[in-house]
CSV table of C-alpha atoms in Angstrom, one decimal:
chain,number,residue,atom,x,y,z
A,1,MET,CA,69.6,81.8,143.0
A,2,ALA,CA,70.0,85.4,144.2
A,3,ASN,CA,73.4,85.6,142.4
A,4,ASN,CA,71.8,84.3,139.2
A,5,ILE,CA,69.0,86.9,139.4
A,6,SER,CA,71.5,89.7,140.1
A,7,ARG,CA,73.7,88.6,137.2
A,8,ARG,CA,70.7,88.5,134.9
A,9,ASN,CA,69.6,91.9,136.0
A,10,PHE,CA,73.1,93.3,135.4
A,11,LEU,CA,73.2,91.9,131.9
A,12,GLN,CA,69.8,93.2,131.1
A,13,THR,CA,70.6,96.6,132.5
A,14,GLY,CA,73.9,96.7,130.6
A,15,ALA,CA,72.1,95.8,127.3
A,16,VAL,CA,69.6,98.5,127.8
A,17,ALA,CA,72.3,101.0,128.6
A,18,LEU,CA,74.2,100.0,125.4
A,19,GLY,CA,71.0,100.2,123.4
A,20,THR,CA,70.4,103.7,124.7
A,21,VAL,CA,73.9,104.9,123.8
A,22,ALA,CA,73.6,103.2,120.4
A,23,VAL,CA,70.2,104.7,119.6
A,24,SER,CA,71.3,108.2,120.8
A,25,ARG,CA,74.5,108.2,118.7
A,26,PHE,CA,73.8,106.0,115.7
A,27,GLY,CA,70.1,105.3,115.6
A,28,GLY,CA,70.3,101.6,116.6
A,29,ILE,CA,72.6,98.8,117.8
A,30,SER,CA,73.0,97.5,114.2
A,31,ASN,CA,74.4,100.9,113.2
A,32,VAL,CA,77.1,100.5,115.8
A,33,PHE,CA,78.4,97.5,114.0
A,34,ALA,CA,77.9,99.2,110.6
A,35,ALA,CA,80.0,102.1,111.8
A,36,GLN,CA,82.8,99.7,112.9
A,37,GLN,CA,82.6,98.0,109.5
A,38,GLU,CA,83.1,101.3,107.7
A,39,LYS,CA,86.8,101.1,108.3
A,40,SER,CA,89.0,99.5,105.7
A,41,GLN,CA,91.7,97.0,106.6
A,42,VAL,CA,95.3,98.1,106.1
A,43,PHE,CA,98.0,95.5,106.9
A,44,PHE,CA,101.4,96.6,108.2
A,45,THR,CA,104.7,95.0,108.7
A,46,THR,CA,108.1,96.4,109.7
A,47,ASP,CA,109.8,93.5,107.9
A,48,ILE,CA,111.0,95.1,104.6
A,49,SER,CA,112.2,91.8,103.0
A,50,ALA,CA,111.0,89.2,100.6
A,51,ALA,CA,109.5,87.2,103.5
A,52,GLY,CA,107.7,90.3,104.8
A,53,LEU,CA,106.4,91.2,101.4
A,54,LEU,CA,105.1,87.7,100.8
A,55,GLN,CA,103.4,87.6,104.2
A,56,ILE,CA,101.6,90.9,103.7
A,57,TYR,CA,100.5,90.0,100.2
A,58,SER,CA,98.9,86.8,101.5
A,59,LYS,CA,96.5,89.0,103.5
A,60,ILE,CA,95.1,90.8,100.4
A,61,ASN,CA,95.3,88.4,97.5
A,62,GLN,CA,91.9,86.8,97.6
A,63,GLY,CA,90.6,88.5,94.5
A,64,ILE,CA,93.8,88.1,92.4
A,65,THR,CA,93.1,85.6,89.7
A,66,GLY,CA,94.0,84.8,86.0
A,67,LYS,CA,96.7,86.7,84.3
A,68,VAL,CA,98.3,89.1,86.7
A,69,GLY,CA,100.2,92.3,86.0
A,70,ILE,CA,102.5,93.5,88.8
A,71,LYS,CA,102.7,97.3,88.4
A,72,VAL,CA,106.2,98.5,89.4
A,73,HIS,CA,108.2,101.7,88.8
A,74,THR,CA,111.3,100.6,86.9
A,75,GLY,CA,113.1,103.9,87.6
A,76,GLU,CA,115.8,105.7,85.7
A,77,PRO,CA,119.2,103.8,85.3
A,78,HIS,CA,121.1,103.1,88.5
A,79,GLY,CA,118.5,104.8,90.7
A,80,PRO,CA,119.6,104.2,94.3
A,81,ASN,CA,116.2,104.0,95.9
A,82,ILE,CA,114.1,101.6,93.7
A,83,LEU,CA,112.6,98.6,95.3
A,84,PRO,CA,115.1,95.7,96.0
A,85,ARG,CA,114.8,93.3,93.1
A,86,ASP,CA,115.0,90.2,95.3
A,87,MET,CA,111.8,91.2,97.0
A,88,VAL,CA,110.0,91.8,93.8
A,89,LYS,CA,111.3,88.6,92.3
A,90,ALA,CA,110.1,86.6,95.3
A,91,LEU,CA,106.6,88.1,94.9
A,92,GLN,CA,106.5,87.6,91.2
A,93,GLN,CA,107.5,83.9,91.6
A,94,ARG,CA,104.8,83.5,94.2
A,95,ILE,CA,102.0,84.8,91.9
A,96,ALA,CA,101.1,82.3,89.2
A,97,ASN,CA,100.7,83.6,85.7
A,98,SER,CA,102.3,87.0,86.5
A,99,ASN,CA,104.8,89.4,85.1
A,100,LEU,CA,105.9,93.0,85.7
A,101,VAL,CA,104.1,95.8,83.8
A,102,GLU,CA,105.1,99.4,83.1
A,103,THR,CA,104.7,102.1,80.5
A,104,ASN,CA,107.0,104.5,78.7
A,105,THR,CA,107.5,108.0,80.0
A,106,LEU,CA,106.4,111.4,78.5
A,107,TYR,CA,109.5,113.2,79.7
A,108,LYS,CA,112.7,112.8,77.8
A,109,GLY,CA,114.9,110.2,79.6
A,110,LYS,CA,116.0,106.6,79.4
A,111,ARG,CA,112.5,105.2,79.5
A,112,GLN,CA,110.7,107.3,76.8
A,113,THR,CA,111.2,104.9,74.0
A,114,THR,CA,110.6,101.1,74.3
A,115,ALA,CA,114.2,100.4,73.2
A,116,ASP,CA,115.7,102.7,75.9
A,117,HIS,CA,113.2,101.4,78.5
A,118,ARG,CA,114.2,97.8,77.9
A,119,GLU,CA,117.8,98.7,78.3
A,120,THR,CA,117.0,100.5,81.6
A,121,ILE,CA,115.1,97.4,82.7
A,122,ARG,CA,118.2,95.4,82.1
A,123,ILE,CA,120.5,97.9,83.9
A,124,ASN,CA,118.2,98.1,86.9
A,125,GLY,CA,117.9,94.3,87.2
A,126,TRP,CA,114.2,93.9,86.4
A,127,ASP,CA,114.8,91.3,83.7
A,128,PHE,CA,114.4,88.3,86.0
A,129,CYS,CA,111.0,87.8,84.4
A,130,PRO,CA,109.1,89.2,81.4
A,131,VAL,CA,108.4,93.0,81.7
A,132,ASP,CA,105.4,94.1,79.6
A,133,ILE,CA,105.7,97.7,78.5
A,134,MET,CA,102.0,98.1,78.2
A,135,ASP,CA,102.1,100.9,75.6
A,136,GLU,CA,104.7,99.2,73.4
A,137,ASP,CA,102.0,98.6,70.8
A,138,GLY,CA,99.9,101.7,71.4
A,139,ALA,CA,97.1,102.8,73.7
A,140,VAL,CA,93.4,102.4,74.2
A,141,MET,CA,90.8,104.6,75.9
A,142,ILE,CA,88.9,103.4,78.9
A,143,PRO,CA,86.1,105.2,80.7
A,144,VAL,CA,86.5,107.6,83.7
A,145,LYS,CA,83.2,107.2,85.6
A,146,GLY,CA,82.1,110.4,87.3
A,147,GLY,CA,85.1,112.5,86.3
A,148,LYS,CA,84.9,116.3,86.0
A,149,HIS,CA,88.1,116.6,84.1
A,150,PHE,CA,88.0,113.4,81.9
A,151,LYS,CA,85.4,111.1,80.5
A,152,GLU,CA,88.0,108.6,79.4
A,153,MET,CA,91.7,108.0,79.9
A,154,SER,CA,94.4,106.6,77.5
A,155,VAL,CA,96.2,103.6,78.9
A,156,GLY,CA,98.7,101.1,77.6
A,157,LYS,CA,96.9,98.8,75.2
A,158,HIS,CA,98.3,95.7,76.8
A,159,MET,CA,96.6,96.5,80.1
A,160,LEU,CA,93.4,95.0,78.7
A,161,ALA,CA,95.2,91.6,78.5
A,162,TYR,CA,95.3,91.3,82.3
A,163,ASP,CA,92.6,89.9,84.6
A,164,SER,CA,94.1,91.3,87.8
A,165,MET,CA,96.7,93.9,89.0
A,166,VAL,CA,99.0,94.0,92.0
A,167,VAL,CA,100.2,97.6,92.5
A,168,LEU,CA,103.6,97.4,94.1
A,169,THR,CA,104.8,100.8,95.0
A,170,HIS,CA,107.9,102.4,96.3
A,171,PHE,CA,106.3,105.2,98.5
A,172,LYS,CA,108.4,108.4,98.3
A,173,GLY,CA,108.2,112.0,97.4
A,174,HIS,CA,107.5,113.3,93.9
A,175,ALA,CA,108.5,116.4,92.0
A,176,MET,CA,105.0,117.2,90.8
A,177,GLY,CA,102.7,115.0,92.8
A,178,GLY,CA,104.3,115.8,96.2
A,179,PHE,CA,104.3,112.1,97.0
A,180,GLY,CA,104.1,109.0,95.0
A,181,GLY,CA,102.0,106.2,96.5
A,182,SER,CA,99.8,103.6,94.9
A,183,LEU,CA,97.6,106.3,93.4
A,184,LYS,CA,100.4,107.8,91.4
A,185,ASN,CA,101.8,104.4,90.4
A,186,ILE,CA,98.7,103.7,88.4
A,187,ALA,CA,97.5,107.2,87.6
A,188,ILE,CA,100.8,108.0,85.7
A,189,GLY,CA,102.1,104.5,85.5
A,190,CYS,CA,99.2,102.9,83.5
A,191,ALA,CA,98.7,105.9,81.3
A,192,ASP,CA,100.6,105.5,78.0
A,193,GLY,CA,103.5,107.8,77.3
A,194,PRO,CA,102.5,109.8,74.3
A,195,ILE,CA,98.8,110.3,75.0
A,196,GLY,CA,97.6,109.4,78.5
A,197,LYS,CA,100.5,111.0,80.4
A,198,LYS,CA,100.1,114.1,78.3
A,199,MET,CA,96.5,114.3,79.2
A,200,VAL,CA,97.2,114.0,82.9
A,201,HIS,CA,100.0,116.6,82.9
A,202,ALA,CA,98.0,118.8,80.4
A,203,ALA,CA,101.4,119.1,78.8
A,204,PRO,CA,101.7,121.3,75.6
A,205,ASP,CA,104.9,119.3,74.8
A,206,ASN,CA,107.3,116.9,76.5
A,207,GLU,CA,110.1,119.4,77.1
A,208,ASN,CA,108.7,122.6,78.6
A,209,TYR,CA,108.0,121.1,82.1
A,210,ALA,CA,107.2,124.6,83.6
A,211,ALA,CA,104.1,124.7,81.4
A,212,TRP,CA,102.8,121.3,82.7
A,213,LEU,CA,99.8,121.4,85.0
A,214,GLN,CA,100.6,121.8,88.7
A,215,GLY,CA,98.9,122.0,92.1
A,216,GLU,CA,95.4,120.7,92.9
A,217,PRO,CA,94.3,120.5,89.2
A,218,PHE,CA,97.1,118.1,88.5
A,219,GLN,CA,96.3,116.0,91.6
A,220,GLU,CA,92.7,115.8,90.5
A,221,ASN,CA,93.8,114.7,87.0
A,222,MET,CA,95.9,111.9,88.6
A,223,VAL,CA,93.0,110.7,90.7
A,224,GLU,CA,90.7,110.5,87.7
A,225,SER,CA,93.3,108.7,85.6
A,226,ALA,CA,93.7,106.2,88.4
A,227,LYS,CA,89.9,105.8,88.7
A,228,ALA,CA,89.8,104.5,85.1
A,229,THR,CA,92.2,101.7,86.1
A,230,ILE,CA,90.6,100.7,89.4
A,231,ASP,CA,87.1,100.7,87.8
A,232,HIS,CA,88.5,98.5,85.0
A,233,PHE,CA,89.8,95.9,87.4
A,234,GLY,CA,87.1,96.1,90.0
A,235,LYS,CA,87.8,93.8,93.0
A,236,ARG,CA,90.8,92.3,91.1
A,237,ILE,CA,93.3,95.0,92.1
A,238,VAL,CA,95.3,95.4,95.3
A,239,TYR,CA,97.8,97.8,96.6
A,240,ILE,CA,101.2,97.5,98.5
A,241,ASN,CA,103.3,100.5,99.6
A,242,VAL,CA,106.9,100.0,100.6
A,243,LEU,CA,108.0,102.8,102.9
A,244,ARG,CA,111.7,102.5,102.3
A,245,ASN,CA,114.4,104.9,101.0
A,246,MET,CA,111.8,107.7,100.9
A,247,SER,CA,113.7,110.5,99.1
A,248,VAL,CA,111.7,113.7,98.3
A,249,ASP,CA,112.4,112.7,94.7
A,250,CYS,CA,110.7,110.0,92.6
A,251,ASP,CA,112.7,107.2,91.1
A,252,CYS,CA,112.3,109.2,87.9
A,253,ALA,CA,115.2,111.3,89.2
A,254,GLY,CA,117.6,108.3,89.1
A,255,THR,CA,121.0,109.1,90.5
A,256,LYS,CA,120.0,112.8,91.0
A,257,ALA,CA,117.5,112.0,93.7
A,258,ALA,CA,118.0,114.0,96.9
A,259,PRO,CA,119.6,112.1,99.8
A,260,VAL,CA,117.1,110.2,102.0
A,261,LYS,CA,116.5,111.7,105.5
A,262,ALA,CA,113.5,109.6,106.6
A,263,ARG,CA,113.9,106.3,108.2
A,264,ASN,CA,112.5,103.1,106.7
A,265,LEU,CA,109.1,102.3,108.2
A,266,GLY,CA,107.8,99.1,106.7
A,267,ILE,CA,105.2,97.8,104.2
A,268,LEU,CA,101.5,98.7,104.1
A,269,ALA,CA,99.0,96.8,102.0
A,270,SER,CA,95.2,96.9,101.4
A,271,THR,CA,92.5,96.2,98.9
A,272,ASP,CA,91.5,99.9,99.4
A,273,LEU,CA,93.5,102.4,97.4
A,274,LEU,CA,92.6,105.5,99.5
A,275,ALA,CA,93.1,103.6,102.8
A,276,VAL,CA,96.6,102.5,101.9
A,277,ASP,CA,97.8,105.9,100.7
A,278,GLN,CA,96.1,107.6,103.7
A,279,ALA,CA,97.8,105.2,106.1
A,280,SER,CA,101.1,105.8,104.4
A,281,ILE,CA,100.8,109.6,104.8
A,282,ASP,CA,99.7,109.2,108.4
A,283,MET,CA,102.7,107.1,109.2
A,284,VAL,CA,105.1,109.4,107.5
A,285,TYR,CA,103.7,112.4,109.2
A,286,LYS,CA,104.5,110.9,112.6
A,287,LEU,CA,108.2,111.0,111.9
A,288,PRO,CA,110.4,113.3,113.9
A,289,GLU,CA,110.7,116.8,112.4
A,290,ALA,CA,114.2,116.4,111.2
A,291,GLU,CA,113.2,113.4,109.1
A,292,LEU,CA,109.8,114.7,108.1
A,293,HIS,CA,110.6,118.3,107.2
A,294,ASP,CA,111.7,117.8,103.6
A,295,LEU,CA,109.1,115.3,102.7
A,296,LYS,CA,106.3,117.3,104.2
A,297,GLU,CA,107.4,120.5,102.5
A,298,ARG,CA,107.5,118.6,99.2
A,299,ILE,CA,104.1,117.1,99.7
A,300,GLU,CA,102.4,120.3,100.8
A,301,SER,CA,104.1,122.7,98.4
A,302,ARG,CA,102.7,120.6,95.6
A,303,LYS,CA,99.2,120.3,97.2
A,304,GLY,CA,99.8,116.5,97.3
A,305,LEU,CA,97.2,115.9,100.0
A,306,ARG,CA,94.5,116.7,97.4
A,307,GLN,CA,95.1,113.2,96.1
A,308,LEU,CA,93.5,111.9,99.3
A,309,SER,CA,90.6,114.3,99.6
A,310,TYR,CA,89.7,114.0,95.9
A,311,MET,CA,89.9,110.2,96.0
A,312,LYS,CA,87.3,110.4,98.8
A,313,GLU,CA,85.1,112.7,96.8
A,314,MET,CA,85.3,110.3,93.9
A,315,LYS,CA,84.4,107.4,96.1
A,316,MET,CA,87.6,105.5,95.4
A,317,GLY,CA,88.1,104.1,98.9
A,318,ASN,CA,87.8,104.9,102.6
A,319,ASP,CA,90.1,107.3,104.5
A,320,ARG,CA,89.0,105.5,107.8
A,321,TYR,CA,91.0,102.4,108.3
A,322,GLU,CA,92.0,99.7,110.8
A,323,LEU,CA,95.8,99.2,110.9
A,324,ILE,CA,96.5,95.5,111.4
A,325,THR,CA,100.2,94.9,112.4
A,326,LEU,CA,101.6,91.5,111.4
C-alpha cells in the first residue's frame, strides 16, 4: 500500500513539475505538443536506387491523385550528372496515370525549341514514357498570392491539365540560383520559356546573360514563381531531392559541368517545400571542407540562401523539420 501511495505521489509531483515547465515556457501543456507538431516531416534514405526512391515516395504520396505530372530536369544533351533514368522510370511506372513534365528554356541551347528539346529527351534517355513539354502549346497566367514582385506568373499551359505534381529534383549547384533544389525545379521549370522564365530572370533578351537579374532579387523572383505552382496544386504536390553527383553547375551546363567534389548523400522527401530544401542544405553544409568548399562558395556568392528565408516569409513551408531516416 505504501509503495502504491509513493508511486502515486511521484506521478502527481512529476505531472505538476511538467505543467510548471510547460506553463513557464509555452503557456500550457497543450502548447508543448503544439510546439512539437510545428516541425515538418522530412524522410531520408542513403539508398540512391530505384528501390530507395520508391520507398521514400511511399512516405509522402497520400495526396497524389488523378493525372500526375512528374517534374524532372531533362538536362542538356549527354549531361553526366542527370538523374539515373532507371530510377525515374521505376517511379513513373509506380505512379498510375503519370508522365514526365518539363518546359522549354529561355537561354539558347538544345532545349529552347520544342523540336530540339524532344531530340534532347531522346538523347538523354527520357523517352521511356510520354514527356509533356508543358509550354509546347503556349502559356497561361496563374496568380501569385501575396507576392511583392509578381501578382501572376506565366506557366506552361499544359500544367493546368494535371491534378497532382511530384517534384523530382537532382539537388546540385546552380549558376544563378546558387543551388537548385525543389524550389528551383518548379520556379524555373514550370515557367514557360518565352514569358515566364523571362519574367523570373527579368531578362531584357535571351542572349545578354550579364543583364539578367542576380542576387537576392532573383532568388525572391524564383520563390514567388514557385508559390504560384504550389498554391495551384495545394496539398497535391510533393517534393523529392536526390543528393547525388552534386556539381556546382546545374544540368543546364551539360557536359561542361564542373567536376563533382561532394560525395553522394542520399534522397530527401517531404510534403513541405521549404523543409525539404532546408534539410538538403543542412546536410550538404555538414560535408567536410574539401567537399563543401566549391558548393558553399557557389551558393553564398549567388545569395542562394535567400531562397529559404524568403520561402519562410512567404509562408511556403516550415524551416523546422524532423528528419526521419528510413
